[in-house]
mmCIF file of C-alpha atoms in Angstrom:
data_model
loop_
_atom_site.group_PDB
_atom_site.id
_atom_site.type_symbol
_atom_site.label_atom_id
_atom_site.label_comp_id
_atom_site.label_asym_id
_atom_site.label_seq_id
_atom_site.Cartn_x
_atom_site.Cartn_y
_atom_site.Cartn_z
ATOM 1 C CA UNK B 9 133.080 116.971 121.155
ATOM 2 C CA UNK B 10 130.694 114.003 121.205
ATOM 3 C CA UNK B 11 130.640 111.971 117.977
ATOM 4 C CA UNK B 12 132.132 114.769 115.887
ATOM 5 C CA UNK B 13 128.842 115.883 114.350
ATOM 6 C CA UNK B 14 129.677 119.590 114.590
ATOM 7 C CA UNK B 15 133.392 119.319 113.852
ATOM 8 C CA UNK B 16 132.777 117.299 110.689
ATOM 9 C CA UNK B 17 131.447 120.416 108.944
ATOM 10 C CA UNK B 18 134.702 122.284 109.626
ATOM 11 C CA UNK B 19 136.682 119.203 108.626
ATOM 12 C CA UNK B 20 134.955 119.039 105.231
ATOM 13 C CA UNK B 21 136.132 122.589 104.513
ATOM 14 C CA UNK B 22 139.726 121.660 105.190
ATOM 15 C CA UNK B 23 139.907 123.404 108.580
ATOM 16 C CA UNK B 24 142.097 121.545 111.117
ATOM 17 C CA UNK B 25 139.983 120.246 114.006
ATOM 18 C CA UNK B 26 140.460 118.335 117.245
ATOM 19 C CA UNK B 27 137.823 116.864 119.519
ATOM 20 C CA UNK B 28 138.054 116.238 123.268
ATOM 21 C CA UNK B 29 135.616 113.532 124.365
ATOM 22 C CA UNK B 30 135.787 111.527 127.630
ATOM 23 C CA UNK B 31 133.612 108.619 126.425
ATOM 24 C CA UNK B 32 135.743 106.152 124.438
ATOM 25 C CA UNK B 33 132.860 104.643 122.460
ATOM 26 C CA UNK B 34 131.602 108.079 121.412
ATOM 27 C CA UNK B 35 135.121 109.200 120.508
ATOM 28 C CA UNK B 36 135.436 106.111 118.310
ATOM 29 C CA UNK B 37 132.366 107.220 116.355
ATOM 30 C CA UNK B 38 134.031 110.592 115.759
ATOM 31 C CA UNK B 39 137.254 108.959 114.635
ATOM 32 C CA UNK B 40 135.250 106.893 112.155
ATOM 33 C CA UNK B 41 134.169 110.177 110.550
ATOM 34 C CA UNK B 42 137.787 111.263 110.263
ATOM 35 C CA UNK B 43 137.653 113.614 113.265
ATOM 36 C CA UNK B 44 140.826 113.315 115.390
ATOM 37 C CA UNK B 45 139.645 112.947 118.993
ATOM 38 C CA UNK B 46 141.405 112.735 122.369
ATOM 39 C CA UNK B 47 139.722 110.490 124.935
ATOM 40 C CA UNK B 48 139.929 112.510 128.153
ATOM 41 C CA UNK B 49 138.152 115.137 130.210
ATOM 42 C CA UNK B 50 138.911 118.729 129.334
ATOM 43 C CA UNK B 51 140.418 121.018 131.952
ATOM 44 C CA UNK B 52 143.670 122.772 132.824
ATOM 45 C CA UNK B 53 145.784 119.608 132.544
ATOM 46 C CA UNK B 54 144.404 118.708 129.129
ATOM 47 C CA UNK B 55 144.847 122.293 127.915
ATOM 48 C CA UNK B 56 148.448 122.436 129.060
ATOM 49 C CA UNK B 57 149.222 119.207 127.199
ATOM 50 C CA UNK B 58 147.647 120.588 124.009
ATOM 51 C CA UNK B 59 149.582 123.856 124.208
ATOM 52 C CA UNK B 60 152.801 121.900 124.777
ATOM 53 C CA UNK B 61 152.084 120.214 121.448
ATOM 54 C CA UNK B 62 151.521 123.570 119.749
ATOM 55 C CA UNK B 63 147.753 123.078 119.503
ATOM 56 C CA UNK B 64 146.280 126.415 120.677
ATOM 57 C CA UNK B 65 142.718 126.964 119.433
ATOM 58 C CA UNK B 66 141.614 129.811 117.174
ATOM 59 C CA UNK B 67 138.007 128.748 117.800
ATOM 60 C CA UNK B 68 137.142 126.852 120.956
ATOM 61 C CA UNK B 69 133.525 125.731 121.001
ATOM 62 C CA UNK B 70 131.231 123.654 123.146
ATOM 63 C CA UNK B 71 127.504 123.214 122.571
ATOM 64 C CA UNK B 72 125.549 121.925 125.582
ATOM 65 C CA UNK B 73 128.738 121.094 127.458
ATOM 66 C CA UNK B 74 129.129 123.815 130.088
ATOM 67 C CA UNK B 75 126.070 122.721 132.105
ATOM 68 C CA UNK B 76 127.450 119.146 132.269
ATOM 69 C CA UNK B 77 130.827 120.109 133.762
ATOM 70 C CA UNK B 78 131.283 119.150 137.444
ATOM 71 C CA UNK B 79 134.299 121.474 137.950
ATOM 72 C CA UNK B 80 133.392 124.682 136.146
ATOM 73 C CA UNK B 81 136.473 126.534 137.393
ATOM 74 C CA UNK B 82 138.870 123.912 136.025
ATOM 75 C CA UNK B 83 137.017 123.756 132.709
ATOM 76 C CA UNK B 84 137.018 127.520 132.096
ATOM 77 C CA UNK B 85 140.617 127.695 133.313
ATOM 78 C CA UNK B 86 141.487 125.128 130.650
ATOM 79 C CA UNK B 87 139.829 127.240 127.964
ATOM 80 C CA UNK B 88 141.909 130.226 129.020
ATOM 81 C CA UNK B 89 145.079 128.173 128.551
ATOM 82 C CA UNK B 90 144.081 126.525 125.251
ATOM 83 C CA UNK B 91 142.774 129.661 123.522
ATOM 84 C CA UNK B 92 145.103 131.338 121.021
ATOM 85 C CA UNK B 93 145.901 135.048 121.714
ATOM 86 C CA UNK B 94 143.328 136.247 119.140
ATOM 87 C CA UNK B 95 141.041 133.240 119.485
ATOM 88 C CA UNK B 96 137.292 133.085 120.192
ATOM 89 C CA UNK B 97 135.334 130.914 122.605
ATOM 90 C CA UNK B 98 131.702 130.123 121.892
ATOM 91 C CA UNK B 99 129.587 128.163 124.361
ATOM 92 C CA UNK B 100 125.918 127.207 124.135
ATOM 93 C CA UNK B 101 123.821 126.227 127.160
ATOM 94 C CA UNK B 102 120.207 126.346 128.429
ATOM 95 C CA UNK B 103 119.326 129.782 129.801
ATOM 96 C CA UNK B 104 118.338 129.940 133.474
ATOM 97 C CA UNK B 105 116.042 132.895 132.809
ATOM 98 C CA UNK B 106 113.962 130.928 130.327
ATOM 99 C CA UNK B 107 113.911 127.905 132.634
ATOM 100 C CA UNK B 108 112.322 129.992 135.385
ATOM 101 C CA UNK B 109 109.999 132.039 133.189
ATOM 102 C CA UNK B 110 108.692 128.905 131.474
ATOM 103 C CA UNK B 111 108.548 126.750 134.638
ATOM 104 C CA UNK B 112 110.801 124.330 132.753
ATOM 105 C CA UNK B 113 111.587 122.180 135.779
ATOM 106 C CA UNK B 114 111.625 119.063 133.612
ATOM 107 C CA UNK B 115 114.892 120.232 132.026
ATOM 108 C CA UNK B 116 116.543 119.730 135.430
ATOM 109 C CA UNK B 117 118.169 116.318 135.579
ATOM 110 C CA UNK B 118 121.187 114.547 137.004
ATOM 111 C CA UNK B 119 123.600 115.186 134.112
ATOM 112 C CA UNK B 120 123.351 118.953 134.564
ATOM 113 C CA UNK B 121 125.616 120.332 137.284
ATOM 114 C CA UNK B 122 124.808 123.988 136.576
ATOM 115 C CA UNK B 123 121.900 126.106 135.365
ATOM 116 C CA UNK B 124 123.491 129.230 133.999
ATOM 117 C CA UNK B 125 122.650 132.855 133.365
ATOM 118 C CA UNK B 126 124.750 135.195 131.260
ATOM 119 C CA UNK B 127 125.618 137.068 134.452
ATOM 120 C CA UNK B 128 127.021 133.973 136.135
ATOM 121 C CA UNK B 129 129.001 132.924 133.055
ATOM 122 C CA UNK B 130 130.370 136.449 132.721
ATOM 123 C CA UNK B 131 131.678 136.367 136.300
ATOM 124 C CA UNK B 132 133.175 132.879 135.962
ATOM 125 C CA UNK B 133 134.944 133.853 132.756
ATOM 126 C CA UNK B 134 136.143 137.139 134.259
ATOM 127 C CA UNK B 135 137.818 135.204 137.074
ATOM 128 C CA UNK B 136 140.033 133.658 134.368
ATOM 129 C CA UNK B 137 140.647 136.921 132.503
ATOM 130 C CA UNK B 138 138.193 136.084 129.747
ATOM 131 C CA UNK B 139 135.470 138.525 128.694
ATOM 132 C CA UNK B 140 132.139 138.130 126.926
ATOM 133 C CA UNK B 141 131.774 140.289 123.829
ATOM 134 C CA UNK B 142 128.497 139.008 122.403
ATOM 135 C CA UNK B 143 125.529 136.792 123.229
ATOM 136 C CA UNK B 144 122.722 135.251 121.188
ATOM 137 C CA UNK B 145 119.374 133.988 122.468
ATOM 138 C CA UNK B 146 118.318 130.718 120.845
ATOM 139 C CA UNK B 147 115.058 128.722 120.957
ATOM 140 C CA UNK B 148 116.879 125.411 121.541
ATOM 141 C CA UNK B 149 115.860 123.364 124.601
ATOM 142 C CA UNK B 150 113.154 125.848 125.498
ATOM 143 C CA UNK B 151 115.566 128.785 125.407
ATOM 144 C CA UNK B 152 119.369 128.751 125.285
ATOM 145 C CA UNK B 153 122.257 131.204 125.146
ATOM 146 C CA UNK B 154 125.263 131.195 122.860
ATOM 147 C CA UNK B 155 127.983 133.367 124.346
ATOM 148 C CA UNK B 156 131.148 134.621 122.634
ATOM 149 C CA UNK B 157 134.295 135.312 124.666
ATOM 150 C CA UNK B 158 137.896 136.390 124.158
ATOM 151 C CA UNK B 159 140.957 137.160 126.260
ATOM 152 C CA UNK B 160 140.575 140.294 128.375
ATOM 153 C CA UNK B 161 142.953 142.160 126.067
ATOM 154 C CA UNK B 162 141.066 141.029 122.942
ATOM 155 C CA UNK B 163 140.377 143.592 120.208
ATOM 156 C CA UNK B 164 136.718 142.744 119.524
ATOM 157 C CA UNK B 165 134.178 145.358 120.601
ATOM 158 C CA UNK B 166 131.470 144.367 123.062
ATOM 159 C CA UNK B 167 127.940 144.128 121.663
ATOM 160 C CA UNK B 168 125.119 146.007 123.383
ATOM 161 C CA UNK B 169 123.345 142.649 123.650
ATOM 162 C CA UNK B 170 125.604 141.664 126.550
ATOM 163 C CA UNK B 171 124.536 144.599 128.755
ATOM 164 C CA UNK B 172 120.910 144.359 127.605
ATOM 165 C CA UNK B 173 120.627 140.726 128.659
ATOM 166 C CA UNK B 174 122.393 141.347 131.971
ATOM 167 C CA UNK B 175 119.848 144.082 132.731
ATOM 168 C CA UNK B 176 116.929 141.778 131.895
ATOM 169 C CA UNK B 177 118.289 139.049 134.147
ATOM 170 C CA UNK B 178 118.719 141.538 136.975
ATOM 171 C CA UNK B 179 115.163 142.831 136.510
ATOM 172 C CA UNK B 180 113.838 139.250 136.543
ATOM 173 C CA UNK B 181 115.346 138.759 139.995
ATOM 174 C CA UNK B 182 117.876 136.048 139.203
ATOM 175 C CA UNK B 183 119.973 137.249 142.142
ATOM 176 C CA UNK B 184 117.057 137.122 144.604
ATOM 177 C CA UNK B 185 116.144 134.033 146.633
ATOM 178 C CA UNK B 186 112.444 134.900 146.393
ATOM 179 C CA UNK B 187 112.566 134.263 142.631
ATOM 180 C CA UNK B 188 113.564 130.644 143.177
ATOM 181 C CA UNK B 189 111.049 130.107 145.972
ATOM 182 C CA UNK B 190 108.325 131.368 143.635
ATOM 183 C CA UNK B 191 109.639 129.022 140.947
ATOM 184 C CA UNK B 192 109.191 126.103 143.340
ATOM 185 C CA UNK B 193 105.577 127.107 143.934
ATOM 186 C CA UNK B 194 104.953 127.342 140.191
ATOM 187 C CA UNK B 195 106.397 123.850 139.701
ATOM 188 C CA UNK B 196 104.058 122.421 142.328
ATOM 189 C CA UNK B 197 101.108 124.175 140.673
ATOM 190 C CA UNK B 198 102.027 122.569 137.342
ATOM 191 C CA UNK B 199 102.134 119.156 139.026
ATOM 192 C CA UNK B 200 98.683 119.615 140.577
ATOM 193 C CA UNK B 201 97.224 120.826 137.295
ATOM 194 C CA UNK B 202 98.564 117.859 135.312
ATOM 195 C CA UNK B 203 97.438 115.274 137.881
ATOM 196 C CA UNK B 204 93.968 116.804 138.002
ATOM 197 C CA UNK B 205 93.702 116.832 134.216
ATOM 198 C CA UNK B 206 94.819 113.243 133.582
ATOM 199 C CA UNK B 207 92.779 112.055 136.561
ATOM 200 C CA UNK B 208 89.630 113.456 134.992
ATOM 201 C CA UNK B 209 90.487 111.922 131.644
ATOM 202 C CA UNK B 210 90.934 108.478 133.210
ATOM 203 C CA UNK B 211 87.689 108.876 135.167
ATOM 204 C CA UNK B 212 85.950 109.408 131.817
ATOM 205 C CA UNK B 213 87.533 106.222 130.467
ATOM 206 C CA UNK B 214 89.903 108.026 128.093
ATOM 207 C CA UNK B 215 93.179 106.399 127.026
ATOM 208 C CA UNK B 216 96.453 108.342 127.309
ATOM 209 C CA UNK B 217 99.868 107.592 125.806
ATOM 210 C CA UNK B 218 103.079 109.585 125.704
ATOM 211 C CA UNK B 219 105.359 110.679 122.878
ATOM 212 C CA UNK B 220 109.115 110.930 123.382
ATOM 213 C CA UNK B 221 111.246 108.967 125.849
ATOM 214 C CA UNK B 222 113.269 112.095 126.570
ATOM 215 C CA UNK B 223 115.132 112.958 129.770
ATOM 216 C CA UNK B 224 112.729 115.830 130.487
ATOM 217 C CA UNK B 225 109.800 113.424 130.205
ATOM 218 C CA UNK B 226 111.245 111.149 132.882
ATOM 219 C CA UNK B 227 111.721 114.100 135.223
ATOM 220 C CA UNK B 228 108.097 115.130 134.721
ATOM 221 C CA UNK B 229 106.605 111.657 135.108
ATOM 222 C CA UNK B 230 108.597 110.712 138.185
ATOM 223 C CA UNK B 231 108.031 114.040 139.930
ATOM 224 C CA UNK B 232 104.298 113.760 139.311
ATOM 225 C CA UNK B 233 104.200 110.080 140.237
ATOM 226 C CA UNK B 234 102.645 109.079 136.924
ATOM 227 C CA UNK B 235 103.034 105.475 135.781
ATOM 228 C CA UNK B 236 101.282 102.745 133.817
ATOM 229 C CA UNK B 237 98.044 103.308 135.711
ATOM 230 C CA UNK B 238 97.719 106.576 133.765
ATOM 231 C CA UNK B 239 99.850 106.287 130.613
ATOM 232 C CA UNK B 240 99.608 103.041 128.636
ATOM 233 C CA UNK B 241 102.946 103.441 126.886
ATOM 234 C CA UNK B 242 105.369 105.991 125.441
ATOM 235 C CA UNK B 243 106.610 105.953 121.850
ATOM 236 C CA UNK B 244 110.018 107.038 120.585
ATOM 237 C CA UNK B 245 111.654 106.983 117.149
ATOM 238 C CA UNK B 246 115.006 105.889 118.543
ATOM 239 C CA UNK B 247 115.239 102.083 118.099
ATOM 240 C CA UNK B 248 117.658 101.832 121.043
ATOM 241 C CA UNK B 249 114.910 103.016 123.401
ATOM 242 C CA UNK B 250 112.133 100.813 122.073
ATOM 243 C CA UNK B 251 110.979 97.673 123.930
ATOM 244 C CA UNK B 252 112.456 98.983 127.151
ATOM 245 C CA UNK B 253 110.939 100.651 130.236
ATOM 246 C CA UNK B 254 111.211 104.271 131.309
ATOM 247 C CA UNK B 255 113.260 104.583 134.513
ATOM 248 C CA UNK B 256 111.189 104.944 137.655
ATOM 249 C CA UNK B 257 107.742 104.916 136.061
ATOM 250 C CA UNK B 258 108.365 101.609 134.199
ATOM 251 C CA UNK B 259 106.176 102.764 131.326
ATOM 252 C CA UNK B 260 106.968 100.648 128.237
ATOM 253 C CA UNK B 261 108.553 102.334 125.212
ATOM 254 C CA UNK B 262 107.156 101.413 121.789
ATOM 255 C CA UNK B 263 107.759 102.555 118.190
ATOM 256 C CA UNK B 264 105.572 105.484 116.985
ATOM 257 C CA UNK B 265 103.507 103.155 114.767
ATOM 258 C CA UNK B 266 101.923 101.748 117.943
ATOM 259 C CA UNK B 267 99.845 104.916 118.240
ATOM 260 C CA UNK B 268 98.283 104.268 114.837
ATOM 261 C CA UNK B 269 97.442 100.720 115.900
ATOM 262 C CA UNK B 270 95.885 101.480 119.298
ATOM 263 C CA UNK B 271 94.296 104.873 118.513
ATOM 264 C CA UNK B 272 94.511 106.522 121.946
ATOM 265 C CA UNK B 273 92.276 109.438 122.909
ATOM 266 C CA UNK B 274 95.125 111.667 124.134
ATOM 267 C CA UNK B 275 98.854 111.888 123.391
ATOM 268 C CA UNK B 276 101.043 113.643 125.965
ATOM 269 C CA UNK B 277 104.037 115.184 124.183
ATOM 270 C CA UNK B 278 106.900 114.956 126.677
ATOM 271 C CA UNK B 279 109.591 116.841 124.659
ATOM 272 C CA UNK B 280 107.373 119.961 124.472
ATOM 273 C CA UNK B 281 110.179 121.984 122.870
ATOM 274 C CA UNK B 282 109.572 120.127 119.568
ATOM 275 C CA UNK B 283 105.800 119.824 119.845
ATOM 276 C CA UNK B 284 105.131 121.377 116.424
ATOM 277 C CA UNK B 285 107.410 118.838 114.757
ATOM 278 C CA UNK B 286 105.733 115.920 116.538
ATOM 279 C CA UNK B 287 102.207 117.102 115.768
ATOM 280 C CA UNK B 288 103.217 117.511 112.129
ATOM 281 C CA UNK B 289 104.573 113.962 111.906
ATOM 282 C CA UNK B 290 101.691 112.369 113.817
ATOM 283 C CA UNK B 291 98.798 114.325 112.336
ATOM 284 C CA UNK B 292 96.920 111.065 111.683
ATOM 285 C CA UNK B 293 96.023 111.001 115.371
ATOM 286 C CA UNK B 294 93.332 113.588 114.706
ATOM 287 C CA UNK B 295 91.654 111.374 112.110
ATOM 288 C CA UNK B 296 89.989 109.345 114.911
ATOM 289 C CA UNK B 297 89.463 112.354 117.184
ATOM 290 C CA UNK B 298 92.691 111.959 119.147
ATOM 291 C CA UNK B 299 94.218 115.030 120.730
ATOM 292 C CA UNK B 300 97.727 116.166 121.634
ATOM 293 C CA UNK B 301 98.635 117.978 124.830
ATOM 294 C CA UNK B 302 101.674 119.193 126.752
ATOM 295 C CA UNK B 303 102.070 119.707 130.495
ATOM 296 C CA UNK B 304 104.778 122.390 130.818
ATOM 297 C CA UNK B 305 104.432 125.138 131.844
ATOM 298 C CA UNK B 306 100.696 124.407 132.008
ATOM 299 C CA UNK B 307 98.363 121.811 130.569
ATOM 300 C CA UNK B 308 97.756 122.843 126.969
ATOM 301 C CA UNK B 309 95.727 120.976 124.374
ATOM 302 C CA UNK B 310 97.185 121.568 120.915
ATOM 303 C CA UNK B 311 94.280 122.366 118.642
ATOM 304 C CA UNK B 312 94.233 121.705 114.922
ATOM 305 C CA UNK B 313 94.441 125.407 114.109
ATOM 306 C CA UNK B 314 97.811 125.859 115.792
ATOM 307 C CA UNK B 315 100.174 123.888 117.991
ATOM 308 C CA UNK B 316 100.954 127.195 119.695
ATOM 309 C CA UNK B 317 97.388 127.946 120.831
ATOM 310 C CA UNK B 318 97.568 129.290 124.363
ATOM 311 C CA UNK B 319 95.598 127.641 127.101
ATOM 312 C CA UNK B 320 95.523 128.139 130.826
ATOM 313 C CA UNK B 321 93.124 125.885 132.669
ATOM 314 C CA UNK B 322 89.631 125.748 131.371
ATOM 315 C CA UNK B 323 89.093 127.353 127.986
ATOM 316 C CA UNK B 324 88.038 125.743 124.717
ATOM 317 C CA UNK B 325 88.749 126.290 121.072
ATOM 318 C CA UNK B 326 86.107 128.416 119.410
ATOM 319 C CA UNK B 327 85.928 129.055 115.687
ATOM 320 C CA UNK B 328 82.963 131.436 115.967
ATOM 321 C CA UNK B 329 84.400 134.012 118.348
ATOM 322 C CA UNK B 330 87.173 136.509 117.852
ATOM 323 C CA UNK B 331 89.272 134.918 120.586
ATOM 324 C CA UNK B 332 90.507 131.337 120.550
ATOM 325 C CA UNK B 333 91.710 129.387 123.556
ATOM 326 C CA UNK B 334 92.431 125.678 123.857
ATOM 327 C CA UNK B 335 90.541 123.313 126.110
ATOM 328 C CA UNK B 336 92.475 121.796 128.944
ATOM 329 C CA UNK B 337 89.786 120.091 130.977
ATOM 330 C CA UNK B 338 87.514 117.198 130.001
ATOM 331 C CA UNK B 339 84.526 119.170 131.259
ATOM 332 C CA UNK B 340 85.303 121.898 128.754
ATOM 333 C CA UNK B 341 84.668 119.441 125.917
ATOM 334 C CA UNK B 342 81.076 119.105 127.018
ATOM 335 C CA UNK B 343 80.810 122.849 127.391
ATOM 336 C CA UNK B 344 81.651 123.337 123.709
ATOM 337 C CA UNK B 345 78.313 121.866 122.702
ATOM 338 C CA UNK B 346 76.299 123.925 125.189
ATOM 339 C CA UNK B 347 77.945 127.332 125.151
ATOM 340 C CA UNK B 348 74.599 129.012 124.690
ATOM 341 C CA UNK B 349 73.353 127.870 128.073
ATOM 342 C CA UNK B 350 76.495 127.253 130.083
ATOM 343 C CA UNK B 351 79.400 129.325 131.232
ATOM 344 C CA UNK B 352 82.792 129.456 129.606
ATOM 345 C CA UNK B 353 86.387 130.165 130.519
ATOM 346 C CA UNK B 354 88.759 132.354 128.597
ATOM 347 C CA UNK B 355 92.075 134.134 128.989
ATOM 348 C CA UNK B 356 93.091 137.733 128.554
ATOM 349 C CA UNK B 357 96.141 139.903 128.947
ATOM 350 C CA UNK B 358 94.184 142.227 131.226
ATOM 351 C CA UNK B 359 95.059 142.326 134.893
ATOM 352 C CA UNK B 360 91.474 141.933 136.068
ATOM 353 C CA UNK B 361 88.278 140.534 134.527
ATOM 354 C CA UNK B 362 85.249 142.586 133.637
ATOM 355 C CA UNK B 363 82.363 141.428 135.803
ATOM 356 C CA UNK B 364 79.623 143.560 134.288
ATOM 357 C CA UNK B 365 76.597 141.339 133.798
ATOM 358 C CA UNK B 366 78.549 138.174 134.470
ATOM 359 C CA UNK B 367 80.113 135.993 137.144
ATOM 360 C CA UNK B 368 83.582 134.759 137.777
ATOM 361 C CA UNK B 369 85.164 131.894 139.668
ATOM 362 C CA UNK B 370 86.914 133.342 142.676
ATOM 363 C CA UNK B 371 88.929 130.171 143.153
ATOM 364 C CA UNK B 372 90.694 129.902 139.795
ATOM 365 C CA UNK B 373 91.564 133.556 139.203
ATOM 366 C CA UNK B 374 95.353 133.495 139.185
ATOM 367 C CA UNK B 375 98.002 135.934 138.085
ATOM 368 C CA UNK B 376 100.816 134.471 136.009
ATOM 369 C CA UNK B 377 104.199 135.422 137.328
ATOM 370 C CA UNK B 378 106.241 137.726 135.134
ATOM 371 C CA UNK B 379 103.802 137.628 132.197
ATOM 372 C CA UNK B 380 101.100 139.600 134.061
ATOM 373 C CA UNK B 381 98.371 137.493 132.485
ATOM 374 C CA UNK B 382 95.244 136.720 134.419
ATOM 375 C CA UNK B 383 92.861 133.838 133.773
ATOM 376 C CA UNK B 384 89.265 133.961 134.848
ATOM 377 C CA UNK B 385 85.937 132.276 134.242
ATOM 378 C CA UNK B 386 83.170 134.504 132.893
ATOM 379 C CA UNK B 387 79.516 133.658 132.407
ATOM 380 C CA UNK B 388 77.500 134.970 129.432
ATOM 381 C CA UNK B 389 76.205 138.467 130.045
ATOM 382 C CA UNK B 390 72.919 138.521 131.902
ATOM 383 C CA UNK B 391 72.906 134.822 132.749
ATOM 384 C CA UNK B 392 71.872 133.607 136.161
ATOM 385 C CA UNK B 393 71.219 130.318 137.898
ATOM 386 C CA UNK B 394 73.572 127.368 138.404
ATOM 387 C CA UNK B 395 76.995 127.881 136.923
ATOM 388 C CA UNK B 396 79.016 125.027 135.460
ATOM 389 C CA UNK B 397 82.265 124.464 137.342
ATOM 390 C CA UNK B 398 84.362 123.953 134.216
ATOM 391 C CA UNK B 399 87.393 125.579 135.768
ATOM 392 C CA UNK B 400 88.233 122.740 138.164
ATOM 393 C CA UNK B 401 91.747 121.998 136.801
ATOM 394 C CA UNK B 402 93.017 125.430 137.851
ATOM 395 C CA UNK B 403 91.162 125.963 141.101
ATOM 396 C CA UNK B 404 93.205 126.628 144.156
ATOM 397 C CA UNK B 405 92.817 124.157 147.039
ATOM 398 C CA UNK B 406 89.507 124.884 148.738
ATOM 399 C CA UNK B 407 87.935 126.548 145.694
ATOM 400 C CA UNK B 408 84.175 126.087 145.885
ATOM 401 C CA UNK B 409 83.614 126.630 142.184
ATOM 402 C CA UNK B 410 81.518 129.416 140.746
ATOM 403 C CA UNK B 411 80.968 132.535 142.825
ATOM 404 C CA UNK B 412 78.925 135.625 142.112
ATOM 405 C CA UNK B 413 80.902 138.891 141.959
#
């Protein structure tokens, strides 16, 4: 139940509440808000003690708890015991499907014991005679699920959303090993792309800092082997994190105002799931020509027009054309000023590029898994001669650059 933040809203309405929190200091914070809290881990033993006291739950909820539980069977078994005959369970957790589709490997960290799909949760609950009757898809943490469950003999009808989501998970291959092997390859591709991008920035003498000392940021930085040689510092609004070092990378953590003082060229937003909020708060960065970018699932520079501008590899933002893509390579910046004579990169939802009158880079043409998007590099119609290799960040190993069709 953490510090009672969620339960306090029920408490204010006069609804009896009880929190279960294993951390004594956190439970104390909840008690200070008037939220009665038991300091212990939840499971069958805890549930049996509560029921013996006459404390069965009409609503049993846990947001971002299920993935942290080391013994999932004991935890769900406890919910079965503690739930009143007509009660409802609601659990919220990051969705495995979205983790894979978005190559969200940086959300994997040591405090998570499980990465759950609705299908897996349905089977675990069924083993304890609990059934799912509804599910909601949420944007939180890059994509989460909120499931609703009841006793097997519960009277609530089952929403079509349960079967619909199960079918989507099955179609996405969540029960096939090949899906997870492909995910591993996509993670490695993201690592190579980020290292290539920041390496080129540093070679040009650009300064890079990070925003957000979040858990996902530490996973990304340590997996990619990025430290103070690349990122000068990371800022965070939480005073308890400031003037400390990030684990592993030893990058110093500073208050956000440091960015305004040092005026870096690039700001890597580590908690990409709240990138719009961060760009909105730190808009002053653009006053000196600074730029924001994220690394997951691909390097993406967030242009002024929209923090959601899509970018894969080597495009640039164009205000004159009908299609806008964001630059994600330093070389693309130079290409913006010479688009009349150079070649450019763009993205399309087509499955293959049109090569009439143009050229494409055979090395960086890649199909995105599951989204069926293809990126390619196309030269202006009718051009010939030496082509600019602006697609380097997304070339496969051994790519020789531009190739004629």
